[in-house]
């Protein structure tokens, strides 16, 4: 079984809709992250959380919000989706010397 | 502020040829360095990491990288590539204790028969 899971794997939505991407982990790690990947830009950090009561903005948090429901769950919400939020979204967990472990990704298309 | 530059966006190479993927970073402090690989339609997988000690780091699938502090580089090498190495490769940097990774833009390696 995968250590970091993301649901859904693919999502097509319309401009203005609210959507939620979910991430669960069985690794027991305290740190969790949300990234977006765009061609030619690599991965950019949206939000991160070092424990259930700790939420921090990354470099591109505008238009996004997160919720850390438990140590194992970290959700990303787009309150009102727009086309330039079309991207591949990754959840990751971390522990120890900065190494991170990635989920399989969610491909989001906003029409 | 830290940053990572991957000097080649695409690298085409023939099977069994050697390959080098270049990565330079900027940081005013000591760093941890990572290479991740992303196969088509998959998440990122750690190839190798430099934390301290020997500057030559060996990773999975026959890859290795060398940390060069004076050149602020961490280039990835493989002496003989396979078709299955076709993927996108990401270099990343972090400061010890900072717990965040800064990624480069990625290098797409295409191995041709």
mmCIF file of C-alpha atoms in Angstrom, chain B residues 3-62:
data_model
loop_
_atom_site.group_PDB
_atom_site.id
_atom_site.type_symbol
_atom_site.label_atom_id
_atom_site.label_comp_id
_atom_site.label_asym_id
_atom_site.label_seq_id
_atom_site.Cartn_x
_atom_site.Cartn_y
_atom_site.Cartn_z
ATOM 1 C CA UNK B 3 17.742 29.144 -5.235
ATOM 2 C CA UNK B 4 18.458 26.226 -7.560
ATOM 3 C CA UNK B 5 19.332 26.408 -11.242
ATOM 4 C CA UNK B 6 19.165 23.359 -13.458
ATOM 5 C CA UNK B 7 21.141 24.379 -16.478
ATOM 6 C CA UNK B 8 19.468 22.127 -19.050
ATOM 7 C CA UNK B 9 15.718 21.854 -19.483
ATOM 8 C CA UNK B 10 16.067 18.826 -21.785
ATOM 9 C CA UNK B 11 18.866 16.315 -22.316
ATOM 10 C CA UNK B 12 18.589 13.807 -25.155
ATOM 11 C CA UNK B 13 21.007 10.872 -25.043
ATOM 12 C CA UNK B 14 21.406 7.470 -26.648
ATOM 13 C CA UNK B 15 21.068 4.276 -24.664
ATOM 14 C CA UNK B 16 24.305 3.116 -22.963
ATOM 15 C CA UNK B 17 25.870 6.585 -23.266
ATOM 16 C CA UNK B 18 26.981 8.520 -20.160
ATOM 17 C CA UNK B 19 24.940 11.464 -18.969
ATOM 18 C CA UNK B 20 25.406 14.445 -16.678
ATOM 19 C CA UNK B 21 22.547 16.607 -15.433
ATOM 20 C CA UNK B 22 23.761 19.901 -14.056
ATOM 21 C CA UNK B 23 22.589 21.659 -10.907
ATOM 22 C CA UNK B 24 23.870 24.840 -9.296
ATOM 23 C CA UNK B 25 22.556 26.372 -6.102
ATOM 24 C CA UNK B 26 22.926 29.597 -4.218
ATOM 25 C CA UNK B 27 22.992 29.766 -0.451
ATOM 26 C CA UNK B 28 24.926 31.699 2.150
ATOM 27 C CA UNK B 29 24.947 28.826 4.612
ATOM 28 C CA UNK B 30 25.602 25.116 4.639
ATOM 29 C CA UNK B 31 23.063 23.078 2.712
ATOM 30 C CA UNK B 32 21.545 19.698 2.190
ATOM 31 C CA UNK B 33 21.186 18.696 -1.477
ATOM 32 C CA UNK B 34 18.839 16.242 -3.143
ATOM 33 C CA UNK B 35 18.064 14.745 -6.519
ATOM 34 C CA UNK B 36 14.556 13.448 -7.154
ATOM 35 C CA UNK B 37 13.246 11.572 -10.214
ATOM 36 C CA UNK B 38 9.718 11.726 -11.605
ATOM 37 C CA UNK B 39 8.719 8.933 -13.975
ATOM 38 C CA UNK B 40 5.747 9.587 -16.273
ATOM 39 C CA UNK B 41 2.460 9.868 -14.361
ATOM 40 C CA UNK B 42 4.119 9.293 -11.009
ATOM 41 C CA UNK B 43 5.177 11.258 -7.953
ATOM 42 C CA UNK B 44 8.734 12.193 -7.079
ATOM 43 C CA UNK B 45 11.143 9.570 -5.789
ATOM 44 C CA UNK B 46 14.404 10.296 -4.009
ATOM 45 C CA UNK B 47 17.479 9.331 -6.053
ATOM 46 C CA UNK B 48 20.177 10.476 -3.659
ATOM 47 C CA UNK B 49 21.051 13.088 -1.075
ATOM 48 C CA UNK B 50 24.062 14.931 0.293
ATOM 49 C CA UNK B 51 23.944 15.845 3.961
ATOM 50 C CA UNK B 52 27.605 15.932 4.976
ATOM 51 C CA UNK B 53 30.819 13.946 4.666
ATOM 52 C CA UNK B 54 32.010 12.458 1.399
ATOM 53 C CA UNK B 55 31.324 14.742 -1.519
ATOM 54 C CA UNK B 56 30.618 11.824 -3.865
ATOM 55 C CA UNK B 57 27.185 10.425 -3.195
ATOM 56 C CA UNK B 58 25.830 7.221 -4.677
ATOM 57 C CA UNK B 59 22.132 6.683 -5.177
ATOM 58 C CA UNK B 60 19.677 4.226 -6.614
ATOM 59 C CA UNK B 61 19.659 2.904 -10.188
ATOM 60 C CA UNK B 62 23.387 3.535 -10.707
#
